[in-house]
PDB file of C-alpha atoms in Angstrom:
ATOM      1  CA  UNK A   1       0.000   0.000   0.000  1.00 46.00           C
ATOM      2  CA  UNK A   2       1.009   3.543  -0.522  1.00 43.00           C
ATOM      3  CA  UNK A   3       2.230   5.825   2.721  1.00 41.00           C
ATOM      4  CA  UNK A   4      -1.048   7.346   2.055  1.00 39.00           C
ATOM      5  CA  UNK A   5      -2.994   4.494   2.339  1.00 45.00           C
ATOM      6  CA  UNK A   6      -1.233   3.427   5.978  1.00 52.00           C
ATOM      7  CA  UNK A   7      -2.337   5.855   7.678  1.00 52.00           C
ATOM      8  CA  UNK A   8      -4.463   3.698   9.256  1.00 67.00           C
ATOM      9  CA  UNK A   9      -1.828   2.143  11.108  1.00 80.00           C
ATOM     10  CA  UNK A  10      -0.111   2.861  14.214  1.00 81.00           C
ATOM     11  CA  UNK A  11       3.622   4.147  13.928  1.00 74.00           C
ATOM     12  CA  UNK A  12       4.494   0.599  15.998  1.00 75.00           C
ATOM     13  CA  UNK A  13       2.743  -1.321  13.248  1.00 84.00           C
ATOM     14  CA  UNK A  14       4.446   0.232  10.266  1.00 87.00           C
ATOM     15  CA  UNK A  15       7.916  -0.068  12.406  1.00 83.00           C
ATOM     16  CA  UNK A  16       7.881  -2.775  15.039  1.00 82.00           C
ATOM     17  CA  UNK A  17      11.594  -3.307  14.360  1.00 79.00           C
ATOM     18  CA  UNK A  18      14.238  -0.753  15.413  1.00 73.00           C
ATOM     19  CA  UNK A  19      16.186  -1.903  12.154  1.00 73.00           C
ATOM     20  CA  UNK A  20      15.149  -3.357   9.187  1.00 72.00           C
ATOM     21  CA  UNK A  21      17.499  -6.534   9.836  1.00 67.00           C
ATOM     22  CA  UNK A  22      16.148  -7.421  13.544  1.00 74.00           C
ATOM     23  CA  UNK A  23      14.871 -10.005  12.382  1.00 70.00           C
ATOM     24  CA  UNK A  24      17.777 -11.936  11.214  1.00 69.00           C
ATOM     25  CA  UNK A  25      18.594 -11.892  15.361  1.00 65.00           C
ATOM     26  CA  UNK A  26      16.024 -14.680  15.677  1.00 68.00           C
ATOM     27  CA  UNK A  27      17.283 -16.536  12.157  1.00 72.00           C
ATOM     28  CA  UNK A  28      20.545 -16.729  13.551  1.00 67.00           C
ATOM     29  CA  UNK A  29      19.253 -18.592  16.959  1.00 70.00           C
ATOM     30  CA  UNK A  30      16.801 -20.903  14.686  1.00 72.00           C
ATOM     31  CA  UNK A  31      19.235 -21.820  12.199  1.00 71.00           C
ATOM     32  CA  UNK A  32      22.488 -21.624  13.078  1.00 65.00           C
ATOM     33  CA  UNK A  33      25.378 -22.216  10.366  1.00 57.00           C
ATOM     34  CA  UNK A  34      28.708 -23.204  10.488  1.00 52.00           C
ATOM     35  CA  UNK A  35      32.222 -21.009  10.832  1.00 54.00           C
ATOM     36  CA  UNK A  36      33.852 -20.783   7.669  1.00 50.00           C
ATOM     37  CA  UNK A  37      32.078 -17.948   6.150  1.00 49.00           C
ATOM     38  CA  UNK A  38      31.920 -15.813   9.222  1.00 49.00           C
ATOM     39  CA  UNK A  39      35.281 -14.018   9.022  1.00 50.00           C
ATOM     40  CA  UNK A  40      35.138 -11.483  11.528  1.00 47.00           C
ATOM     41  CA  UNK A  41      33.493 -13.637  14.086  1.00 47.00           C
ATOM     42  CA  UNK A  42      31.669 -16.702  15.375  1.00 48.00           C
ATOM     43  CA  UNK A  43      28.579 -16.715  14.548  1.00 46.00           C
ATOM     44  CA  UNK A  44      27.277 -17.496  17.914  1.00 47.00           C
ATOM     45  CA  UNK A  45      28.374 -13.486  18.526  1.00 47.00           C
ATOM     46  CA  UNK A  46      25.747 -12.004  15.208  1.00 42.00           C
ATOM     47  CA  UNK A  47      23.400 -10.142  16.595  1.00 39.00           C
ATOM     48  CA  UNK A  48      24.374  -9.488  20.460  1.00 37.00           C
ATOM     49  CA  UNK A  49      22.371  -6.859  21.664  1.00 32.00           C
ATOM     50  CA  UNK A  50      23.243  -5.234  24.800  1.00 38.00           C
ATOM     51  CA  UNK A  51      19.897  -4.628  25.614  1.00 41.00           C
ATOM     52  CA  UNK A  52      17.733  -7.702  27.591  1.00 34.00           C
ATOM     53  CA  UNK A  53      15.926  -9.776  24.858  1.00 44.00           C
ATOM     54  CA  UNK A  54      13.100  -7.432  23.379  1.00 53.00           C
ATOM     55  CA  UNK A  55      10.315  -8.910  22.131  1.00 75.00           C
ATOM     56  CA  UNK A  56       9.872  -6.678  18.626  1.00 83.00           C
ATOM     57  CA  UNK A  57      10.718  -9.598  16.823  1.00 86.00           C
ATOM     58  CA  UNK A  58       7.154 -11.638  17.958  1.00 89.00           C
ATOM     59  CA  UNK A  59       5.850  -8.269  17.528  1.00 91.00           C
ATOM     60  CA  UNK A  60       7.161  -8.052  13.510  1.00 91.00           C
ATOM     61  CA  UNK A  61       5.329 -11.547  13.015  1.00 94.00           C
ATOM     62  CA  UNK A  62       2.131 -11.092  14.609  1.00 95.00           C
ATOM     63  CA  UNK A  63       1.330  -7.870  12.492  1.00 95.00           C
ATOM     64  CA  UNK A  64       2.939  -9.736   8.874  1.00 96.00           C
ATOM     65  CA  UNK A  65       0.488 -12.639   9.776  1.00 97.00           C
ATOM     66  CA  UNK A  66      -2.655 -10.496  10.325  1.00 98.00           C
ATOM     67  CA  UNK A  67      -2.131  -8.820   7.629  1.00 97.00           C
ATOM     68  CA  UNK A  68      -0.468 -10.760   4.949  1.00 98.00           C
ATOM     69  CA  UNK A  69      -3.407 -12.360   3.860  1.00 98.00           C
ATOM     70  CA  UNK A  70      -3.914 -13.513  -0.513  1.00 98.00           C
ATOM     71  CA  UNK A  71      -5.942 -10.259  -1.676  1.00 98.00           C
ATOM     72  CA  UNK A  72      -2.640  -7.854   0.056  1.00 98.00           C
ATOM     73  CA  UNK A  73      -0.361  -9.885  -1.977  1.00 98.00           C
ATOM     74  CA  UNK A  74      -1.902  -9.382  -4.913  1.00 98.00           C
ATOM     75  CA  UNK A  75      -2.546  -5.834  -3.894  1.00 98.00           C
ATOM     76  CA  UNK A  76       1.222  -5.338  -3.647  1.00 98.00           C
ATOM     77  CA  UNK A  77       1.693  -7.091  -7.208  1.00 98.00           C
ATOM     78  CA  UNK A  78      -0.841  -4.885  -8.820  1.00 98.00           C
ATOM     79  CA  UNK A  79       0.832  -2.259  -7.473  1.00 97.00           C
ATOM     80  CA  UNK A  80       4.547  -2.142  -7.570  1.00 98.00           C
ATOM     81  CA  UNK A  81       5.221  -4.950 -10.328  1.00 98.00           C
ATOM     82  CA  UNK A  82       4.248  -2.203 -13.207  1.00 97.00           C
ATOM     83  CA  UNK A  83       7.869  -1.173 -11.751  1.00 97.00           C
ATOM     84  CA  UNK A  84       6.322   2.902 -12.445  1.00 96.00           C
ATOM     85  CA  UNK A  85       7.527   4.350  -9.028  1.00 95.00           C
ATOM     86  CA  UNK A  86      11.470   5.171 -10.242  1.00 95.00           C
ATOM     87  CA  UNK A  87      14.022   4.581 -12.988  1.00 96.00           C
ATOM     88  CA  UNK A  88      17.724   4.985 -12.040  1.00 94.00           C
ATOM     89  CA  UNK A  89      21.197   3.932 -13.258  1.00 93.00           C
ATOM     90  CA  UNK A  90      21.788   0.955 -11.681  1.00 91.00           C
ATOM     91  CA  UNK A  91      24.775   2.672  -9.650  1.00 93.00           C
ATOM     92  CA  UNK A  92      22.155   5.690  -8.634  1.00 93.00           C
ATOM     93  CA  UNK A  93      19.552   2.795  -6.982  1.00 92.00           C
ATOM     94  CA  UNK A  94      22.380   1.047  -4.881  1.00 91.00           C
ATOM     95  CA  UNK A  95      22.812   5.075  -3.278  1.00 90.00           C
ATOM     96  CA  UNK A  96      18.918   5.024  -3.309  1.00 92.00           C
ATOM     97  CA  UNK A  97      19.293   1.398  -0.927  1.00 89.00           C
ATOM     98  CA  UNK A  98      21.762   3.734   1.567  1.00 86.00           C
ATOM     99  CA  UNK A  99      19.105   5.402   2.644  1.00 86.00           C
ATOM    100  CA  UNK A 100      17.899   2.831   4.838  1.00 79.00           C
ATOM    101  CA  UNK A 101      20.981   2.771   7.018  1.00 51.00           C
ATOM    102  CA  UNK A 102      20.097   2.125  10.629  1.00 43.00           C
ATOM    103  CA  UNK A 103      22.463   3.043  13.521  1.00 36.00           C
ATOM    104  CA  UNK A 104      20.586   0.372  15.668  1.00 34.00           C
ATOM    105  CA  UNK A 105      22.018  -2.851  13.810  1.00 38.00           C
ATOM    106  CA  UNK A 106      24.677  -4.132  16.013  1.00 36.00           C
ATOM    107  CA  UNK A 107      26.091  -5.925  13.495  1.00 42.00           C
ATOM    108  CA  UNK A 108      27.069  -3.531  11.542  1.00 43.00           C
ATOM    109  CA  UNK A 109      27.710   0.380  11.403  1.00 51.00           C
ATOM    110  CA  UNK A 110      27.895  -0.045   7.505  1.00 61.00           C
ATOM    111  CA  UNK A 111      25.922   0.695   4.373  1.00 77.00           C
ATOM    112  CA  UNK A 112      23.462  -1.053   2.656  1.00 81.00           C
ATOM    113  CA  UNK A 113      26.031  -1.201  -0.045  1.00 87.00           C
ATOM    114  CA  UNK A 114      28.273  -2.487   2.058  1.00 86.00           C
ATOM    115  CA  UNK A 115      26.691  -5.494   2.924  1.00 84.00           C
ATOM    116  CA  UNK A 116      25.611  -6.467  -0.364  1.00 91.00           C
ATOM    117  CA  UNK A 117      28.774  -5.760  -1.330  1.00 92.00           C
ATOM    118  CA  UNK A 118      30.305  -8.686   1.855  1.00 91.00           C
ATOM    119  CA  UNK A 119      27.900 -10.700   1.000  1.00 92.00           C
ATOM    120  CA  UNK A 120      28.919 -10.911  -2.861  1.00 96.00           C
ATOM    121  CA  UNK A 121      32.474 -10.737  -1.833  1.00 95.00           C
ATOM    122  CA  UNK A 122      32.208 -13.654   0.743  1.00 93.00           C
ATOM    123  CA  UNK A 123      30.353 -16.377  -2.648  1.00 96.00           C
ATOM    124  CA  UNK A 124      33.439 -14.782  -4.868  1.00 96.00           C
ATOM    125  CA  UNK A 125      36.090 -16.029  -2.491  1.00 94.00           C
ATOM    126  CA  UNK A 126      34.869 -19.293  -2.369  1.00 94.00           C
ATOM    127  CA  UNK A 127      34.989 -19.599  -6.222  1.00 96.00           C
ATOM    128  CA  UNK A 128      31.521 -19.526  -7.195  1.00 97.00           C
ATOM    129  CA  UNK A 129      29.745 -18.400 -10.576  1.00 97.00           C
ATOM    130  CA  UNK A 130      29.969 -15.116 -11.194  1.00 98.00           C
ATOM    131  CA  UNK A 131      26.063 -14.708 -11.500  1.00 98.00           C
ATOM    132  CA  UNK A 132      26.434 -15.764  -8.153  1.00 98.00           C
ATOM    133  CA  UNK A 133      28.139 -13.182  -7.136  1.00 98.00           C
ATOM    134  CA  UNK A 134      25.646 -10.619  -8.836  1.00 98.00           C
ATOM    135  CA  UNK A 135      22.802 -12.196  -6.452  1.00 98.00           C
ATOM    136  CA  UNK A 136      24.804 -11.548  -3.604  1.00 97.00           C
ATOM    137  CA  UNK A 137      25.251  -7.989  -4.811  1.00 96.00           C
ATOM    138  CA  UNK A 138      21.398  -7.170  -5.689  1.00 96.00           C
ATOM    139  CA  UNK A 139      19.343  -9.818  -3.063  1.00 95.00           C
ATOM    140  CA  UNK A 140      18.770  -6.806  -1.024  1.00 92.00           C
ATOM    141  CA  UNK A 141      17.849  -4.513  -3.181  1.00 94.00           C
ATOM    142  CA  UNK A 142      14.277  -5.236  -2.346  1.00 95.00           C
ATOM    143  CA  UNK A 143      14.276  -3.644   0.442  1.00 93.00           C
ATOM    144  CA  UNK A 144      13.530  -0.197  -1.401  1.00 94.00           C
ATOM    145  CA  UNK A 145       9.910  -0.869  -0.757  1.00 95.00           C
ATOM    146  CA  UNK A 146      10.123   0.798   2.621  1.00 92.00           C
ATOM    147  CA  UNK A 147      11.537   4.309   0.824  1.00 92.00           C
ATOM    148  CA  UNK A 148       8.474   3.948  -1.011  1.00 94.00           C
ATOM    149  CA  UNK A 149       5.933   3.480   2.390  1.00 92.00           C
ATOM    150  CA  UNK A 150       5.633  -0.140   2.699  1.00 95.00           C
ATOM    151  CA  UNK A 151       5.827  -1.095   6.668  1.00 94.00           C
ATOM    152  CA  UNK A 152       8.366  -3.497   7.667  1.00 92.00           C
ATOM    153  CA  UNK A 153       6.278  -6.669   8.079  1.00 95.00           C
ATOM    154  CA  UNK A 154       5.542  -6.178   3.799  1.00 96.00           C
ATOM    155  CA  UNK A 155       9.334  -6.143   3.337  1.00 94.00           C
ATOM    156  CA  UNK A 156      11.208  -8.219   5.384  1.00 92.00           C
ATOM    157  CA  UNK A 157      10.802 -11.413   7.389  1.00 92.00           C
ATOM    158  CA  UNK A 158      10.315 -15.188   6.523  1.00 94.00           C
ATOM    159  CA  UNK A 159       8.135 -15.845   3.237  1.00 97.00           C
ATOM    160  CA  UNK A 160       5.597 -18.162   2.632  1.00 98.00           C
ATOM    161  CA  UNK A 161       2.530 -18.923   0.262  1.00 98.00           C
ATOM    162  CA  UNK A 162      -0.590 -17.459   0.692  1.00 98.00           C
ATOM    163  CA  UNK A 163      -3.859 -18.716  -0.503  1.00 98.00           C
ATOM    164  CA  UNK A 164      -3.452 -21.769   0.936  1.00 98.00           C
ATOM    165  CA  UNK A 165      -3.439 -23.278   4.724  1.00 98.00           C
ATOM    166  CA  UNK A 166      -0.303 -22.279   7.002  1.00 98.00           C
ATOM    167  CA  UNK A 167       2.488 -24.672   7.680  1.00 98.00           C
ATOM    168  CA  UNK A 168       2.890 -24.994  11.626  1.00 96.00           C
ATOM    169  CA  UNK A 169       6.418 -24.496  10.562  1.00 96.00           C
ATOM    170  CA  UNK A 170       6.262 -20.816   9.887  1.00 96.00           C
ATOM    171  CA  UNK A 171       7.637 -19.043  12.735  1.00 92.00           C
ATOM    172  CA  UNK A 172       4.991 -18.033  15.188  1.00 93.00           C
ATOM    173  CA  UNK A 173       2.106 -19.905  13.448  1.00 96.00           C
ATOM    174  CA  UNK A 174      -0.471 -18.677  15.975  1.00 97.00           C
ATOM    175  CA  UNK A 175      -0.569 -15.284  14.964  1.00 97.00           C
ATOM    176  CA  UNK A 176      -2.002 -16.649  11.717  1.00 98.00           C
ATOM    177  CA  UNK A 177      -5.547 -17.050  13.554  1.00 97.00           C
ATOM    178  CA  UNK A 178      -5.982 -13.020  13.301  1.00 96.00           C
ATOM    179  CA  UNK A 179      -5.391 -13.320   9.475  1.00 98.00           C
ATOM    180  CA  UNK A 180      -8.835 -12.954   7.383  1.00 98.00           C
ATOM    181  CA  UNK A 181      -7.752 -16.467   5.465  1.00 98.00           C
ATOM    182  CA  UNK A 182      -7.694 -18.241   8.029  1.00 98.00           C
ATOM    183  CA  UNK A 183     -11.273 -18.929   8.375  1.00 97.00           C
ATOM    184  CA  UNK A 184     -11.841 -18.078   4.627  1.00 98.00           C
ATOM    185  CA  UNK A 185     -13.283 -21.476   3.260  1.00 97.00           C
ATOM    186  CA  UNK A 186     -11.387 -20.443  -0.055  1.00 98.00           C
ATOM    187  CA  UNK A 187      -7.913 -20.514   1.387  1.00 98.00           C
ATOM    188  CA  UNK A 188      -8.028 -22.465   4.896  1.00 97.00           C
ATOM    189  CA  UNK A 189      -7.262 -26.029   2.927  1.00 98.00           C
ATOM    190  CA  UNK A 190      -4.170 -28.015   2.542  1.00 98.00           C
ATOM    191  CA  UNK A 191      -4.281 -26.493  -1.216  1.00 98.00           C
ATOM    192  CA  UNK A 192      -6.151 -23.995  -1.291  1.00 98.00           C
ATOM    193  CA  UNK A 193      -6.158 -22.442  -4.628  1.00 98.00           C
ATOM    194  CA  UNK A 194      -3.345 -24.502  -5.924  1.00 98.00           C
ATOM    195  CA  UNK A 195      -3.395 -27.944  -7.074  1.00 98.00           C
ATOM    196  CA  UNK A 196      -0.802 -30.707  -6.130  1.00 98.00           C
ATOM    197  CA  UNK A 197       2.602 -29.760  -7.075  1.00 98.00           C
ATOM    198  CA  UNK A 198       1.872 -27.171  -9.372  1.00 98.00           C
ATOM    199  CA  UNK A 199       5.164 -25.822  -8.701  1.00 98.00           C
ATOM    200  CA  UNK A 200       6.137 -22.768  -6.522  1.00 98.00           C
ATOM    201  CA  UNK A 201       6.030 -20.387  -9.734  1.00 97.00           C
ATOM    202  CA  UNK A 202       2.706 -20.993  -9.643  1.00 98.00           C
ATOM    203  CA  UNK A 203       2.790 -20.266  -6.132  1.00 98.00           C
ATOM    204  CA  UNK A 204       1.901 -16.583  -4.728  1.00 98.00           C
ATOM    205  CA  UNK A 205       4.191 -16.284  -2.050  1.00 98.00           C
ATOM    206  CA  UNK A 206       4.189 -13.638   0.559  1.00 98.00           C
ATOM    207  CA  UNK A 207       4.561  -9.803  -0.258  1.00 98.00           C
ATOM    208  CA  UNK A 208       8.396  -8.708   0.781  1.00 96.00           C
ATOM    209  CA  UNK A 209      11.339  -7.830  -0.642  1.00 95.00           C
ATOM    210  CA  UNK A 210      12.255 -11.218  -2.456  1.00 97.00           C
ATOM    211  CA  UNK A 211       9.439 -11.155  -4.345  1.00 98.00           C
ATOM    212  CA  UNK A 212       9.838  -7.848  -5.284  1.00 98.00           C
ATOM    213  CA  UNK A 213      13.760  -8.083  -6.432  1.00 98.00           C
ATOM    214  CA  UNK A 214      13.248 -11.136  -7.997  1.00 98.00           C
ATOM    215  CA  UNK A 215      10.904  -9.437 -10.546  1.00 98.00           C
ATOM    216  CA  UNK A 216      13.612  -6.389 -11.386  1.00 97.00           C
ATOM    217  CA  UNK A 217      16.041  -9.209 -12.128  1.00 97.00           C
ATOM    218  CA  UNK A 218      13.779 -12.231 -13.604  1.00 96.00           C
ATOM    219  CA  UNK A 219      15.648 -11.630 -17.135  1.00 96.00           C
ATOM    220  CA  UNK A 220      18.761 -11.164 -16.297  1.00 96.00           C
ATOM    221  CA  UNK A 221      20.234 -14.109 -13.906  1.00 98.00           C
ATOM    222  CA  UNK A 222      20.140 -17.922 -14.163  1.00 97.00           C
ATOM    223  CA  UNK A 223      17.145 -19.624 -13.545  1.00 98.00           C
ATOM    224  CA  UNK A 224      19.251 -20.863  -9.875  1.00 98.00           C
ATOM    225  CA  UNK A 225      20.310 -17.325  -9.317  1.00 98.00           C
ATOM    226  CA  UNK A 226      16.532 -16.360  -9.183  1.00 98.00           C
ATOM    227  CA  UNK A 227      15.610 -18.921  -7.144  1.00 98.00           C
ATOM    228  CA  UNK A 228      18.095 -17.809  -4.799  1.00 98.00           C
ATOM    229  CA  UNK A 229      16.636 -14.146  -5.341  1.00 98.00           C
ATOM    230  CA  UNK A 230      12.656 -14.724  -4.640  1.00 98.00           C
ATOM    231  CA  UNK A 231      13.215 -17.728  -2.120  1.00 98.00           C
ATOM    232  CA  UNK A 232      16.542 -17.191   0.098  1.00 95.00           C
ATOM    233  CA  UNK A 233      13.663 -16.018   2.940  1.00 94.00           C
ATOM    234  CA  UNK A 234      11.535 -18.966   2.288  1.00 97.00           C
ATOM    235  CA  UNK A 235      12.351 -20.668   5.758  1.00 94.00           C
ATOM    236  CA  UNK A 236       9.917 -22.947   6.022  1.00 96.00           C
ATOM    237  CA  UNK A 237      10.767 -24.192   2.690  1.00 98.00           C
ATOM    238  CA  UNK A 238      14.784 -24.515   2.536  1.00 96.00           C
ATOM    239  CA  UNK A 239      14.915 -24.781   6.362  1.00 93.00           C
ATOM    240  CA  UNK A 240      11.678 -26.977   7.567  1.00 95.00           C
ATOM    241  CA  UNK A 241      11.056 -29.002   4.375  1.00 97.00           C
ATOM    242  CA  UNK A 242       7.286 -27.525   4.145  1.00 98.00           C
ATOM    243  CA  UNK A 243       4.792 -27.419   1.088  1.00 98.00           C
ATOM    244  CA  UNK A 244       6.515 -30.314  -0.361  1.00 98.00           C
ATOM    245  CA  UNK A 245       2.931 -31.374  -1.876  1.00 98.00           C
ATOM    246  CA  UNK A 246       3.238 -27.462  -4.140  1.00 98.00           C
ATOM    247  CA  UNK A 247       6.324 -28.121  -5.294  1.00 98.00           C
ATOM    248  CA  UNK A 248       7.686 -30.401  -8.404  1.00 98.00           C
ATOM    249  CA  UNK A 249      10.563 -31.576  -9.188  1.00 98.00           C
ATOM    250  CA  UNK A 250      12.138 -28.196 -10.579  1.00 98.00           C
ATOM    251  CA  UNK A 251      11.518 -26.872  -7.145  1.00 98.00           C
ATOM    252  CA  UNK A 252      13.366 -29.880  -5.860  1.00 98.00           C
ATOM    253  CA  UNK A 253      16.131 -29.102  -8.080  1.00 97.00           C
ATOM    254  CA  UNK A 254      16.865 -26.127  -7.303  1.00 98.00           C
ATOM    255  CA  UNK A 255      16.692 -26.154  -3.800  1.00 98.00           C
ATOM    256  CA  UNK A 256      20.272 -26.644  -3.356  1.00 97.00           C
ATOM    257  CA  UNK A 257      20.734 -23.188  -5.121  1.00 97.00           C
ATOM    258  CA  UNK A 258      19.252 -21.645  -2.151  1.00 97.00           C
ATOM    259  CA  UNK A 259      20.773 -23.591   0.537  1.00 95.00           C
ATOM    260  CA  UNK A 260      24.120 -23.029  -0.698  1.00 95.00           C
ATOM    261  CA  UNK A 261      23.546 -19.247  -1.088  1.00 95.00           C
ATOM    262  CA  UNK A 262      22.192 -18.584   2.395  1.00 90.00           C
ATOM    263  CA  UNK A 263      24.921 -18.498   4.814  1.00 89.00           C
ATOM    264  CA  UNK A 264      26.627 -15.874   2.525  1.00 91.00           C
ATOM    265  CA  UNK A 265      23.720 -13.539   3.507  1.00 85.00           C
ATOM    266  CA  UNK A 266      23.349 -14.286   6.980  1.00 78.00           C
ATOM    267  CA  UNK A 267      26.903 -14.618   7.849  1.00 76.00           C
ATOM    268  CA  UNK A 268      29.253 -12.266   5.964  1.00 73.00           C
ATOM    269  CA  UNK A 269      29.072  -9.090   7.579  1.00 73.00           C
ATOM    270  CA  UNK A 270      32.242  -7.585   8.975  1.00 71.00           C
ATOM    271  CA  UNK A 271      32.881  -4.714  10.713  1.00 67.00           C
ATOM    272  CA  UNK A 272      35.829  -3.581   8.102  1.00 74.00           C
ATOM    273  CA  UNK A 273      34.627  -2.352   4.593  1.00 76.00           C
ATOM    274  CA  UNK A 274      35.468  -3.740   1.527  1.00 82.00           C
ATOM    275  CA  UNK A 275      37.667  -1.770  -0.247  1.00 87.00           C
ATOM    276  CA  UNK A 276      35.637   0.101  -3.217  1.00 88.00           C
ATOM    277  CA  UNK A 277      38.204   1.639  -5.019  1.00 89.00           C
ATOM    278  CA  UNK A 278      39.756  -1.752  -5.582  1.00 94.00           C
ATOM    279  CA  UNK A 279      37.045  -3.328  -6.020  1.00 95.00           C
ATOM    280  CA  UNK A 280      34.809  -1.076  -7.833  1.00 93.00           C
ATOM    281  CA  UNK A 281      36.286  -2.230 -11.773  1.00 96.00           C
ATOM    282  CA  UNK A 282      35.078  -6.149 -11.327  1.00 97.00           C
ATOM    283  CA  UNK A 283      31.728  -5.672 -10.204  1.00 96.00           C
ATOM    284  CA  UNK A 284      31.321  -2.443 -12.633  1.00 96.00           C
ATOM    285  CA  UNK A 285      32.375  -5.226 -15.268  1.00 97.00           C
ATOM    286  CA  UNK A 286      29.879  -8.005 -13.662  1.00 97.00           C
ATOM    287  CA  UNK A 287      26.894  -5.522 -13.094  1.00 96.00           C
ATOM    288  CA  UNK A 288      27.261  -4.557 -17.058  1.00 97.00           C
ATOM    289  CA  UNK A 289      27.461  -8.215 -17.596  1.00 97.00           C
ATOM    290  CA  UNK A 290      24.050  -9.080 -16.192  1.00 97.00           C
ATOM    291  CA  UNK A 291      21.882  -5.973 -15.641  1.00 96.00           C
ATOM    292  CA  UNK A 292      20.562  -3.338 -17.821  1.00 95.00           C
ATOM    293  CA  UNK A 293      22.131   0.384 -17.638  1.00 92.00           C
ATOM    294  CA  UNK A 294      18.725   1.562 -15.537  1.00 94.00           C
ATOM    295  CA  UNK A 295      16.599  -0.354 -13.533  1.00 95.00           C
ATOM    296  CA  UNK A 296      12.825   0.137 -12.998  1.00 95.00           C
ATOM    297  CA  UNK A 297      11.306   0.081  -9.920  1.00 96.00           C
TER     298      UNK A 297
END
């Protein structure tokens, strides 16, 4: 929805999180990942907040399961997939990302562009594709949707399909009993409006920013690197082994894609920036490689 259109909501319920990447704090104690690509440090010390445990993350998920119900989604899709809102050099829209720097990550104290650019530096080191790289450089670029007045819980958190009943292994599945669907007769069913493993593209997945960057860069990566793109916050999917009865056996395939990319994202932040001077003639070459000169959003 437009900032006009939330008005209707509460400051707390278009923010619940102090930053946009609280929510990785509870990732990182439900899934917790082995050493090698955390650099800097283990990983048992991401997201150590001084503070006693707040509860803004239970907060985040009770509002994105009221109100992330099938008719939002497609709301959203309507909305912001004719990609009318902005159209910048692709340089100009990583600037445009910096915006949403938040003091209050304590991982952190760096750009946007900074992690993307860890992230994408961490799959490089290890020898992967380059188009693997350029996911690692862009699978935040979602998160625009907030400069443009979407509230937190329609950008960020764990994904999952709509339309259909709720896996128990969502995070905090009981919030789903304020969501209109869930007593909709249309939607409350093991399928819902899908039929047996029609495949997760034809699968309407939650509104947030996976969804959303997946669609700037649908023609431009490998079919893996997009799966990495619109599922890498698909939890319940790559995590829990949910839905398997909507999936088929491309889904299966590709799942690997997203496992593998995962860790990079959760676990490659550093305190010490990359280098951009260095750095900036590769990825000028890669970005020119795989994306147009301007991207729409």
């Amino acid at each position: 929805m437009s900032a006009t259109s939330q008005n209707h909501f509460t400051a707390k319920e278009v923010n619940p999180l102090a930053s946009l990447d609280e929510w990785e704090d509870d990732l990182l104690k439900r899934y917790p990942d082995p050493e090698q690509i955390a650099a800097s440090k283990s990983t048992d010390e991401y997201r150590n907040y001084e503070e006693p445990a707040r509860d803004t993350v239970r907060e985040f998920y009770r509002l994105n399961h009221t109100y992330q119900t099938y008719d939002f989604v497609q709301q959203k899709r309507a909305d912001y997939l004719q990609f009318d809102k902005k159209k910048m050099p692709v340089w100009d829209a990583f600037q445009f990302l910096n915006q949403l720097v938040d003091d209050s990550d304590p991982d952190t104290d760096l750009d946007q562009f900074q992690h993307l650019l860890q992230t994408a530096e961490a799959i490089r080191r290890d020898g992967h594709p380059d188009w693997m790289v350029c996911v690692g450089l862009l699978h935040d670029m979602g998160k625009v949707l907030c400069l443009f007045g979407e509230p937190q819980w329609a950008v960020v958190g764990d994904t999952f399909p709509v339309g259909c009943s709720y896996s128990d292994k969502i995070v905090y599945p009981e919030f789903f009993k304020n969501n209109p669907d869930y007593s909709n007769e249309r939607y409350n069913t093991k399928l819902g409006v899908y039929k047996p493993n029609c495949g997760l593209r034809n699968v309407t997945m939650s509104w947030g920013h996976d969804e959303y960057v997946y669609n700037i860069a649908k023609d431009s990566l490998p079919e893996e690197g997009l799966y990495m793109l619109r599922y890498h916050s698909f939890y319940p999917w790559h995590k829990e082994g949910a839905y398997d009865y909507l999936l088929d056996e491309h889904d299966r395939n590709m799942l690997k894609w997203v496992k593998l990319f995962n860790p990079y994202d959760l676990y490659s932040k550093n305190p010490t920036p990359k280098d951009w001077k260095v750095l900036r003639p590769y990825y000028e070459d890669l970005v020119a490689k795989y994306l147009p000169s301007e991207l729409k959003f």
